[in-house]
Amino acid sequence: MVGILGANSVSGGYEIDNSLRFNDADSAELTRTPSSEGELKKHTISMWFKRCTSGTNHALFSAGVDGGVVYSIRFISDALYLSQSSNFVKATNRLFRDPSAWYHIVIAADSTLSTQNDRIKIYVNGVLETSFSENTFGGGQNLDFEVNDDVLHAVGYDTINNSLPFDGYISEFHLIDGTQKAASDFGEFNDNGVWIPKRYSGSYGTNGVYLEFKQTGTGTNASGMGADTSGNTHHYAPVNLAATDVTTDTPTNNFATMNPLLTNDGSTHSEGNTKLTTPTGPGISGPTIAMTKGKWYAEFICTAKGSVNMNVGIVKAESFDGNNQMDEGDNVGYMYQNNGNIFHGGADESYGASWAVDDIIGIAFNADNLNVEFFKNGAGQGNYTRIASENTGGDWFMCVGEGQGDATATFVCNFGNPAYTNSSSASDGKYGDFEYAPPSGYYALCTKRLAEFG
């Protein structure tokens, strides 16, 4: 994939401050029905998104009413699938499966054009898409699209059968009424060939909107999550969304989350991959960003468990397999257990205080010297140096898991972008939202800090 803003990248001059987190189990969406129709033959939709689940069908946007003609942008078997009932279908051969990456798409439509392939253009990270598994346009020239009509418009949901809620993050959403724009209106390649956002300076047309997700209210107004800042004041209504769904994980500062591709089979992830429930079998899960150098901090809470051992710790990336890694004897996993011991190489080692459900466990990992300190509710448990005595360098993950096979455990994981409200909103001095301030010189695991210290 060309130009993904993923781990260890830095943005250009234009900064995006916020995104909106969609949890598919909540059937979250933003909705609006225009009071009158705009231009029905020409439109452009631009957005950045980060998927949290692959292999599952999810919708990014739709316009239309269930039982009628519906325009839909969604994922089918991880391909981007654009359709309007029987009028047209475009399905990419490209698959979108990376839970660590922010992607940018532009859908630019003008049905008045004589060349069929020019009527709907799809750009992915600044590049015009040309490879499709399906590419039909049965509606003919001068087709009326449902976009900008006086029908229901939904972000993060498909109005076909009221289904396919999105699972992930959406940022910098533009809907342009009446013009077929190019990707270059919304982004540019930096000196490293990475596609980055830039400020859109054009007009929006009658029913156009710009959703920045800067507000946290639940109303359909300028203080709501769906506030339109295009100047049109076409505010979208939040549905099944909360203030904590407004996040600072964006295309210009990509935060680590837990990684559904880096886990034992059966763990379920939710809330933008900041929450997971383990299966009834021992194993652990890791995040989307590894630590190679620098000093990093994160917080973890076990919110529920059966009769299992809870574990929070550090695992060497090169041998991580997500399958009971903490029990393996090759010096790759060091897990702080709820009994206060460090579990490593199949044995317990005395370390610190015991902990329980709802305690906040912090990890401060120094990837430069491979020392780690664990914290219980802000209280340091002492520097642990055995990792350094048994390893040299490498990539390391902060991990959570459970060590018995008869029950499950649920963890919420905060790398600086929590799906819950902290009482203190401490930061690393610039980025991140933590309950307790990281130790001096330790930072949130995000691409801004990686560019500085990683």
CSV table of C-alpha atoms in Angstrom, one decimal:
chain,number,residue,atom,x,y,z
A,1,MET,CA,0.0,0.0,0.0
A,2,VAL,CA,1.5,3.3,-1.1
A,3,GLY,CA,1.8,6.1,1.5
A,4,ILE,CA,0.0,4.7,4.6
A,5,LEU,CA,0.4,6.9,7.7
A,6,GLY,CA,1.3,4.1,10.0
A,7,ALA,CA,3.9,3.5,12.7
A,8,ASN,CA,7.0,5.7,12.9
A,9,SER,CA,5.7,8.4,10.5
A,10,VAL,CA,5.4,12.1,10.9
A,11,SER,CA,2.9,14.4,9.3
A,12,GLY,CA,3.5,17.6,7.4
A,13,GLY,CA,2.4,21.1,8.2
A,14,TYR,CA,-1.4,20.5,8.2
A,15,GLU,CA,-2.5,18.9,11.4
A,16,ILE,CA,-5.7,16.9,12.1
A,17,ASP,CA,-6.7,17.1,15.7
A,18,ASN,CA,-9.6,14.6,16.1
A,19,SER,CA,-11.3,11.5,14.8
A,20,LEU,CA,-14.5,9.7,15.7
A,21,ARG,CA,-14.4,6.2,17.1
A,22,PHE,CA,-17.1,3.8,15.8
A,23,ASN,CA,-17.7,0.6,17.8
A,24,ASP,CA,-19.7,-1.8,15.6
A,25,ALA,CA,-21.4,-3.5,18.5
A,26,ASP,CA,-23.0,-0.1,19.4
A,27,SER,CA,-24.4,0.4,15.8
A,28,ALA,CA,-23.0,3.9,16.0
A,29,GLU,CA,-23.6,6.4,13.2
A,30,LEU,CA,-24.0,10.0,12.2
A,31,THR,CA,-27.2,10.9,10.2
A,32,ARG,CA,-28.8,13.7,8.3
A,33,THR,CA,-31.6,14.1,5.9
A,34,PRO,CA,-31.2,17.2,3.7
A,35,SER,CA,-34.3,19.4,3.6
A,36,SER,CA,-34.0,19.8,-0.2
A,37,GLU,CA,-32.0,18.1,-3.0
A,38,GLY,CA,-28.7,19.5,-4.2
A,39,GLU,CA,-26.8,18.6,-7.4
A,40,LEU,CA,-27.5,14.9,-7.9
A,41,LYS,CA,-25.1,14.2,-10.8
A,42,LYS,CA,-21.8,15.4,-9.2
A,43,HIS,CA,-20.3,14.9,-5.8
A,44,THR,CA,-17.0,14.2,-4.0
A,45,ILE,CA,-16.5,12.3,-0.7
A,46,SER,CA,-13.2,12.5,1.1
A,47,MET,CA,-12.3,10.8,4.4
A,48,TRP,CA,-9.5,9.2,6.4
A,49,PHE,CA,-10.2,6.0,8.2
A,50,LYS,CA,-8.5,3.3,10.3
A,51,ARG,CA,-10.2,-0.1,10.3
A,52,CYS,CA,-10.2,-2.1,13.5
A,53,THR,CA,-11.6,-5.4,12.1
A,54,SER,CA,-10.7,-7.3,8.9
A,55,GLY,CA,-12.7,-10.1,7.3
A,56,THR,CA,-16.0,-8.4,8.3
A,57,ASN,CA,-18.3,-6.3,6.2
A,58,HIS,CA,-18.6,-2.7,7.4
A,59,ALA,CA,-20.0,0.5,5.9
A,60,LEU,CA,-18.3,3.9,5.8
A,61,PHE,CA,-21.1,6.0,4.3
A,62,SER,CA,-24.5,5.6,2.6
A,63,ALA,CA,-27.3,7.7,1.2
A,64,GLY,CA,-30.9,6.4,0.6
A,65,VAL,CA,-33.7,4.7,2.4
A,66,ASP,CA,-34.0,1.0,3.2
A,67,GLY,CA,-36.2,-0.6,0.6
A,68,GLY,CA,-35.3,2.0,-2.1
A,69,VAL,CA,-32.3,3.0,-4.0
A,70,VAL,CA,-29.2,3.3,-1.8
A,71,TYR,CA,-25.7,4.6,-2.5
A,72,SER,CA,-23.2,2.8,-0.3
A,73,ILE,CA,-19.5,2.9,0.4
A,74,ARG,CA,-18.6,-0.3,2.4
A,75,PHE,CA,-16.1,-3.1,2.8
A,76,ILE,CA,-17.0,-6.5,1.5
A,77,SER,CA,-14.4,-9.2,2.2
A,78,ASP,CA,-11.9,-6.4,2.9
A,79,ALA,CA,-12.3,-4.9,-0.6
A,80,LEU,CA,-13.7,-1.3,-0.9
A,81,TYR,CA,-17.2,-1.8,-2.5
A,82,LEU,CA,-19.0,1.2,-3.9
A,83,SER,CA,-22.5,0.8,-5.3
A,84,GLN,CA,-25.9,2.3,-5.9
A,85,SER,CA,-28.4,-0.6,-6.0
A,86,SER,CA,-28.3,-1.9,-9.6
A,87,ASN,CA,-27.1,1.4,-11.1
A,88,PHE,CA,-23.4,0.7,-10.6
A,89,VAL,CA,-20.8,-1.3,-8.7
A,90,LYS,CA,-17.1,-0.7,-8.2
A,91,ALA,CA,-15.2,-3.2,-6.0
A,92,THR,CA,-11.4,-2.9,-5.6
A,93,ASN,CA,-9.0,-5.7,-5.9
A,94,ARG,CA,-7.0,-3.9,-3.3
A,95,LEU,CA,-7.8,-5.1,0.3
A,96,PHE,CA,-7.8,-3.0,3.4
A,97,ARG,CA,-6.7,-5.1,6.3
A,98,ASP,CA,-4.0,-3.2,8.3
A,99,PRO,CA,-5.4,-2.2,11.7
A,100,SER,CA,-2.4,0.0,12.3
A,101,ALA,CA,-2.8,2.2,9.2
A,102,TRP,CA,-4.8,5.3,8.4
A,103,TYR,CA,-6.1,5.2,4.8
A,104,HIS,CA,-7.4,8.1,2.8
A,105,ILE,CA,-10.1,7.6,0.1
A,106,VAL,CA,-11.7,10.1,-2.3
A,107,ILE,CA,-14.8,9.1,-4.2
A,108,ALA,CA,-15.2,11.6,-7.1
A,109,ALA,CA,-18.4,11.3,-9.2
A,110,ASP,CA,-19.7,13.1,-12.3
A,111,SER,CA,-22.3,11.1,-14.2
A,112,THR,CA,-22.5,13.7,-17.1
A,113,LEU,CA,-19.1,12.5,-18.4
A,114,SER,CA,-19.1,10.5,-21.6
A,115,THR,CA,-16.4,8.0,-20.6
A,116,GLN,CA,-17.8,5.4,-18.2
A,117,ASN,CA,-14.7,5.0,-16.0
A,118,ASP,CA,-14.5,8.8,-15.5
A,119,ARG,CA,-18.0,9.0,-14.0
A,120,ILE,CA,-16.8,7.5,-10.6
A,121,LYS,CA,-13.2,7.8,-9.6
A,122,ILE,CA,-11.8,6.2,-6.5
A,123,TYR,CA,-8.5,7.5,-5.1
A,124,VAL,CA,-6.6,5.5,-2.4
A,125,ASN,CA,-3.8,7.4,-0.6
A,126,GLY,CA,-3.6,9.9,-3.5
A,127,VAL,CA,-3.5,7.3,-6.3
A,128,LEU,CA,-6.3,6.7,-8.8
A,129,GLU,CA,-7.6,3.2,-8.4
A,130,THR,CA,-7.6,1.2,-11.7
A,131,SER,CA,-7.8,-2.4,-10.6
A,132,PHE,CA,-11.3,-3.7,-9.9
A,133,SER,CA,-12.9,-7.1,-9.4
A,134,GLU,CA,-16.2,-5.5,-10.4
A,135,ASN,CA,-16.7,-2.4,-12.4
A,136,THR,CA,-20.1,-1.8,-14.0
A,137,PHE,CA,-22.2,1.3,-14.6
A,138,GLY,CA,-25.7,0.2,-15.6
A,139,GLY,CA,-27.3,3.5,-14.7
A,140,GLY,CA,-26.0,5.2,-17.8
A,141,GLN,CA,-24.8,8.7,-18.5
A,142,ASN,CA,-26.5,11.5,-16.4
A,143,LEU,CA,-27.5,9.1,-13.6
A,144,ASP,CA,-28.9,10.8,-10.5
A,145,PHE,CA,-27.0,9.7,-7.4
A,146,GLU,CA,-28.7,9.5,-4.0
A,147,VAL,CA,-25.9,11.6,-2.5
A,148,ASN,CA,-27.1,15.2,-1.9
A,149,ASP,CA,-30.8,14.1,-2.5
A,150,ASP,CA,-33.3,14.7,0.3
A,151,VAL,CA,-32.9,11.2,1.7
A,152,LEU,CA,-31.2,9.8,4.7
A,153,HIS,CA,-27.3,10.2,4.7
A,154,ALA,CA,-25.4,8.1,7.2
A,155,VAL,CA,-21.7,8.1,8.2
A,156,GLY,CA,-20.5,4.8,9.6
A,157,TYR,CA,-23.6,2.9,8.7
A,158,ASP,CA,-25.4,1.3,5.7
A,159,THR,CA,-29.0,2.3,5.2
A,160,ILE,CA,-29.5,-0.9,3.1
A,161,ASN,CA,-31.3,-3.0,5.7
A,162,ASN,CA,-30.0,-0.6,8.4
A,163,SER,CA,-26.8,-2.7,8.8
A,164,LEU,CA,-23.0,-3.0,8.5
A,165,PRO,CA,-22.0,-0.6,11.3
A,166,PHE,CA,-18.4,0.6,10.9
A,167,ASP,CA,-15.7,-0.6,13.3
A,168,GLY,CA,-12.8,1.8,13.4
A,169,TYR,CA,-12.0,5.5,13.3
A,170,ILE,CA,-13.1,8.2,10.8
A,171,SER,CA,-11.4,11.6,10.4
A,172,GLU,CA,-11.6,14.7,8.2
A,173,PHE,CA,-14.9,13.9,6.4
A,174,HIS,CA,-15.7,16.1,3.4
A,175,LEU,CA,-18.9,15.9,1.3
A,176,ILE,CA,-18.8,18.2,-1.7
A,177,ASP,CA,-22.1,18.9,-3.5
A,178,GLY,CA,-21.9,19.7,-7.2
A,179,THR,CA,-18.2,19.1,-8.1
A,180,GLN,CA,-16.0,16.2,-9.0
A,181,LYS,CA,-12.8,16.9,-7.1
A,182,ALA,CA,-9.3,15.2,-7.2
A,183,ALA,CA,-7.4,13.6,-4.4
A,184,SER,CA,-4.9,16.5,-4.6
A,185,ASP,CA,-7.6,18.8,-3.3
A,186,PHE,CA,-7.4,17.0,0.1
A,187,GLY,CA,-3.8,15.7,0.3
A,188,GLU,CA,-0.3,15.6,-1.0
A,189,PHE,CA,2.9,13.5,-1.1
A,190,ASN,CA,5.6,14.6,1.3
A,191,ASP,CA,9.3,14.4,0.6
A,192,ASN,CA,9.3,10.8,1.7
A,193,GLY,CA,6.6,9.8,-0.7
A,194,VAL,CA,4.0,9.4,2.1
A,195,TRP,CA,0.5,10.7,1.4
A,196,ILE,CA,-0.5,13.3,4.0
A,197,PRO,CA,-3.6,15.5,4.4
A,198,LYS,CA,-3.7,19.1,3.5
A,199,ARG,CA,-6.4,21.8,4.1
A,200,TYR,CA,-9.2,21.8,1.6
A,201,SER,CA,-9.8,25.3,0.3
A,202,GLY,CA,-12.7,24.9,-2.1
A,203,SER,CA,-16.5,25.4,-1.7
A,204,TYR,CA,-19.0,22.8,-0.5
A,205,GLY,CA,-22.2,23.4,-2.5
A,206,THR,CA,-25.7,23.2,-1.3
A,207,ASN,CA,-25.7,20.0,0.8
A,208,GLY,CA,-21.9,19.8,1.4
A,209,VAL,CA,-20.5,19.2,4.8
A,210,TYR,CA,-17.1,19.2,6.7
A,211,LEU,CA,-17.0,17.0,9.8
A,212,GLU,CA,-13.9,17.6,12.0
A,213,PHE,CA,-15.2,15.8,15.1
A,214,LYS,CA,-13.9,18.5,17.5
A,215,GLN,CA,-17.0,18.7,19.7
A,216,THR,CA,-18.3,16.1,22.1
A,217,GLY,CA,-22.0,16.9,22.5
A,218,THR,CA,-24.8,14.5,21.5
A,219,GLY,CA,-27.0,17.2,20.0
A,220,THR,CA,-27.6,18.0,16.3
A,221,ASN,CA,-25.9,21.4,16.5
A,222,ALA,CA,-22.5,23.2,16.5
A,223,SER,CA,-21.6,21.6,19.8
A,224,GLY,CA,-22.3,18.1,18.7
A,225,MET,CA,-20.0,15.4,17.4
A,226,GLY,CA,-21.5,15.7,14.0
A,227,ALA,CA,-21.1,19.5,13.8
A,228,ASP,CA,-20.7,20.7,10.2
A,229,THR,CA,-17.9,23.4,10.0
A,230,SER,CA,-18.2,23.9,6.2
A,231,GLY,CA,-20.2,27.1,6.8
A,232,ASN,CA,-23.4,25.3,5.7
A,233,THR,CA,-24.3,24.3,9.3
A,234,HIS,CA,-25.6,21.0,8.1
A,235,HIS,CA,-25.0,19.2,11.4
A,236,TYR,CA,-25.3,15.5,11.6
A,237,ALA,CA,-27.1,13.7,14.4
A,238,PRO,CA,-25.0,11.4,16.6
A,239,VAL,CA,-26.5,8.0,17.2
A,240,ASN,CA,-25.2,5.6,19.8
A,241,LEU,CA,-22.0,7.7,20.2
A,242,ALA,CA,-20.5,9.2,23.4
A,243,ALA,CA,-18.2,12.0,24.2
A,244,THR,CA,-15.4,9.4,24.8
A,245,ASP,CA,-15.7,8.5,21.1
A,246,VAL,CA,-14.1,11.7,20.1
A,247,THR,CA,-10.4,10.9,20.0
A,248,THR,CA,-7.0,12.3,19.2
A,249,ASP,CA,-5.9,9.2,17.2
A,250,THR,CA,-5.6,10.8,13.7
A,251,PRO,CA,-3.8,10.6,10.4
A,252,THR,CA,-1.3,13.1,11.7
A,253,ASN,CA,-0.8,11.4,15.1
A,254,ASN,CA,-1.4,7.7,14.9
A,255,PHE,CA,-1.7,6.0,18.4
A,256,ALA,CA,-1.0,2.4,19.1
A,257,THR,CA,-4.0,0.2,19.8
A,258,MET,CA,-4.3,-3.5,20.5
A,259,ASN,CA,-3.8,-5.5,17.3
A,260,PRO,CA,-6.4,-8.2,16.4
A,261,LEU,CA,-3.7,-9.7,14.1
A,262,LEU,CA,-1.3,-10.1,17.0
A,263,THR,CA,-3.3,-12.3,19.4
A,264,ASN,CA,-4.2,-15.8,20.2
A,265,ASP,CA,-7.2,-17.1,18.2
A,266,GLY,CA,-10.5,-16.2,19.9
A,267,SER,CA,-9.7,-12.9,21.5
A,268,THR,CA,-12.4,-10.3,20.7
A,269,HIS,CA,-11.5,-6.6,20.3
A,270,SER,CA,-13.8,-3.6,20.6
A,271,GLU,CA,-13.9,0.1,21.3
A,272,GLY,CA,-11.4,1.0,18.5
A,273,ASN,CA,-9.2,-2.0,19.5
A,274,THR,CA,-8.6,-0.4,23.0
A,275,LYS,CA,-10.5,-3.2,24.7
A,276,LEU,CA,-10.2,-7.0,24.4
A,277,THR,CA,-11.6,-10.1,26.0
A,278,THR,CA,-9.5,-13.2,26.1
A,279,PRO,CA,-10.7,-16.6,25.1
A,280,THR,CA,-11.0,-19.5,27.5
A,281,GLY,CA,-7.4,-20.5,26.9
A,282,PRO,CA,-4.1,-19.1,28.0
A,283,GLY,CA,-2.5,-16.5,25.7
A,284,ILE,CA,-1.7,-12.9,25.3
A,285,SER,CA,-2.3,-10.0,22.8
A,286,GLY,CA,0.0,-7.3,21.6
A,287,PRO,CA,-0.4,-3.8,20.0
A,288,THR,CA,0.0,-2.3,16.6
A,289,ILE,CA,3.3,-0.5,17.4
A,290,ALA,CA,6.5,-2.1,18.6
A,291,MET,CA,9.3,-0.4,20.7
A,292,THR,CA,12.8,-0.5,19.4
A,293,LYS,CA,14.4,2.5,21.1
A,294,GLY,CA,13.1,5.3,23.3
A,295,LYS,CA,11.1,5.3,26.5
A,296,TRP,CA,7.4,4.5,26.5
A,297,TYR,CA,4.4,4.5,28.8
A,298,ALA,CA,1.0,3.0,28.7
A,299,GLU,CA,-1.8,2.0,31.2
A,300,PHE,CA,-3.9,-1.2,31.4
A,301,ILE,CA,-7.0,-2.1,33.4
A,302,CYS,CA,-8.4,-5.6,33.8
A,303,THR,CA,-12.1,-4.8,34.2
A,304,ALA,CA,-13.5,-8.3,34.6
A,305,LYS,CA,-12.1,-11.8,35.0
A,306,GLY,CA,-13.0,-15.4,35.8
A,307,SER,CA,-10.7,-17.6,37.8
A,308,VAL,CA,-7.7,-16.7,35.8
A,309,ASN,CA,-4.3,-15.1,36.3
A,310,MET,CA,-4.1,-11.6,34.9
A,311,ASN,CA,-0.9,-10.6,33.2
A,312,VAL,CA,0.5,-7.3,31.9
A,313,GLY,CA,4.0,-7.2,30.6
A,314,ILE,CA,6.7,-7.0,27.9
A,315,VAL,CA,7.2,-9.6,25.1
A,316,LYS,CA,10.0,-9.7,22.4
A,317,ALA,CA,8.4,-9.1,19.0
A,318,GLU,CA,10.5,-11.5,16.9
A,319,SER,CA,9.2,-14.6,18.7
A,320,PHE,CA,5.7,-13.4,19.6
A,321,ASP,CA,3.1,-15.9,18.5
A,322,GLY,CA,0.2,-15.0,20.8
A,323,ASN,CA,0.0,-18.6,21.9
A,324,ASN,CA,0.7,-18.8,25.7
A,325,GLN,CA,3.9,-16.8,25.1
A,326,MET,CA,4.3,-16.1,28.8
A,327,ASP,CA,4.9,-19.8,29.5
A,328,GLU,CA,7.7,-20.2,27.0
A,329,GLY,CA,11.2,-20.6,28.3
A,330,ASP,CA,13.2,-18.7,25.6
A,331,ASN,CA,13.5,-15.3,27.5
A,332,VAL,CA,10.9,-13.5,25.5
A,333,GLY,CA,8.0,-12.7,27.9
A,334,TYR,CA,8.1,-10.9,31.2
A,335,MET,CA,4.6,-10.6,32.7
A,336,TYR,CA,3.5,-8.8,35.9
A,337,GLN,CA,0.9,-11.0,37.3
A,338,ASN,CA,-2.0,-10.1,39.7
A,339,ASN,CA,-0.2,-12.1,42.5
A,340,GLY,CA,2.6,-9.5,42.3
A,341,ASN,CA,5.1,-11.8,40.7
A,342,ILE,CA,6.9,-11.6,37.3
A,343,PHE,CA,6.1,-14.7,35.3
A,344,HIS,CA,8.9,-15.7,32.9
A,345,GLY,CA,10.2,-18.9,31.4
A,346,GLY,CA,7.5,-21.0,33.1
A,347,ALA,CA,8.2,-19.8,36.6
A,348,ASP,CA,7.2,-17.0,39.1
A,349,GLU,CA,9.7,-14.5,40.4
A,350,SER,CA,9.0,-12.2,43.3
A,351,TYR,CA,8.6,-8.6,42.3
A,352,GLY,CA,5.9,-6.2,43.6
A,353,ALA,CA,2.4,-5.6,45.1
A,354,SER,CA,-0.5,-7.8,44.1
A,355,TRP,CA,-3.3,-6.2,42.1
A,356,ALA,CA,-6.9,-6.8,41.3
A,357,VAL,CA,-9.7,-6.0,38.9
A,358,ASP,CA,-10.0,-2.2,38.2
A,359,ASP,CA,-6.5,-1.4,39.4
A,360,ILE,CA,-4.6,0.7,36.8
A,361,ILE,CA,-1.3,-1.0,35.9
A,362,GLY,CA,1.2,1.2,34.2
A,363,ILE,CA,4.2,0.1,32.1
A,364,ALA,CA,7.3,2.3,31.7
A,365,PHE,CA,9.6,0.6,29.3
A,366,ASN,CA,13.1,1.8,28.4
A,367,ALA,CA,13.9,0.2,25.0
A,368,ASP,CA,17.4,1.7,25.1
A,369,ASN,CA,18.5,-0.3,28.1
A,370,LEU,CA,15.7,-2.9,28.2
A,371,ASN,CA,14.7,-1.9,31.8
A,372,VAL,CA,11.0,-1.8,32.8
A,373,GLU,CA,9.1,-0.6,35.8
A,374,PHE,CA,5.5,-1.5,36.5
A,375,PHE,CA,3.1,0.8,38.4
A,376,LYS,CA,0.0,0.0,40.4
A,377,ASN,CA,-2.4,2.9,40.6
A,378,GLY,CA,0.5,5.3,40.1
A,379,ALA,CA,2.9,3.7,42.6
A,380,GLY,CA,6.1,2.4,41.1
A,381,GLN,CA,7.0,-1.3,41.9
A,382,GLY,CA,10.7,-1.0,41.3
A,383,ASN,CA,13.0,-1.2,38.3
A,384,TYR,CA,13.1,-4.7,36.7
A,385,THR,CA,16.4,-5.4,35.0
A,386,ARG,CA,16.3,-9.1,34.1
A,387,ILE,CA,15.2,-8.3,30.5
A,388,ALA,CA,18.5,-6.5,29.9
A,389,SER,CA,20.6,-9.4,31.4
A,390,GLU,CA,19.0,-11.9,29.1
A,391,ASN,CA,18.5,-9.9,25.8
A,392,THR,CA,20.1,-7.4,23.6
A,393,GLY,CA,18.1,-4.9,21.5
A,394,GLY,CA,15.2,-6.0,19.4
A,395,ASP,CA,11.6,-5.0,19.0
A,396,TRP,CA,9.3,-5.3,22.0
A,397,PHE,CA,5.6,-5.2,22.6
A,398,MET,CA,3.5,-4.2,25.7
A,399,CYS,CA,1.0,-7.1,26.1
A,400,VAL,CA,-1.9,-8.3,28.2
A,401,GLY,CA,-3.3,-11.7,28.7
A,402,GLU,CA,-4.4,-14.5,31.0
A,403,GLY,CA,-2.6,-17.6,32.0
A,404,GLN,CA,-5.3,-20.3,32.6
A,405,GLY,CA,-7.6,-22.0,30.3
A,406,ASP,CA,-11.0,-22.2,32.1
A,407,ALA,CA,-12.2,-18.6,32.0
A,408,THR,CA,-11.8,-15.2,30.3
A,409,ALA,CA,-10.5,-11.8,31.2
A,410,THR,CA,-11.3,-8.3,29.8
A,411,PHE,CA,-8.7,-5.6,29.5
A,412,VAL,CA,-9.0,-1.9,28.5
A,413,CYS,CA,-5.7,-0.7,27.1
A,414,ASN,CA,-4.6,3.0,27.0
A,415,PHE,CA,-1.6,4.0,24.9
A,416,GLY,CA,-2.7,7.6,25.3
A,417,ASN,CA,-6.0,7.4,23.5
A,418,PRO,CA,-8.5,5.8,25.9
A,419,ALA,CA,-12.1,4.9,25.2
A,420,TYR,CA,-13.0,6.0,28.8
A,421,THR,CA,-12.6,9.1,30.8
A,422,ASN,CA,-9.6,9.6,33.1
A,423,SER,CA,-10.1,11.6,36.3
A,424,SER,CA,-6.9,13.5,35.8
A,425,SER,CA,-6.1,13.6,32.1
A,426,ALA,CA,-2.4,13.5,32.7
A,427,SER,CA,-0.2,13.6,29.6
A,428,ASP,CA,3.4,12.9,28.6
A,429,GLY,CA,3.8,16.7,28.5
A,430,LYS,CA,2.4,17.0,25.0
A,431,TYR,CA,0.4,14.0,23.9
A,432,GLY,CA,-1.7,11.3,25.5
A,433,ASP,CA,-4.4,11.1,28.1
A,434,PHE,CA,-3.5,9.0,31.1
A,435,GLU,CA,-4.8,8.6,34.7
A,436,TYR,CA,-1.2,9.0,36.0
A,437,ALA,CA,1.6,11.1,34.6
A,438,PRO,CA,4.3,9.0,32.9
A,439,PRO,CA,7.7,9.1,34.5
A,440,SER,CA,9.9,11.9,33.3
A,441,GLY,CA,11.3,11.2,29.8
A,442,TYR,CA,8.7,8.5,29.0
A,443,TYR,CA,6.1,9.1,26.3
A,444,ALA,CA,2.8,8.0,24.8
A,445,LEU,CA,3.2,5.4,22.0
A,446,CYS,CA,2.1,7.5,19.0
A,447,THR,CA,3.7,8.5,15.8
A,448,LYS,CA,4.5,12.0,16.8
A,449,ARG,CA,6.6,10.8,19.7
A,450,LEU,CA,8.1,8.0,17.6
A,451,ALA,CA,9.3,10.6,15.1
A,452,GLU,CA,11.0,12.4,18.0
A,453,PHE,CA,12.3,9.6,20.1
A,454,GLY,CA,11.8,6.2,18.4
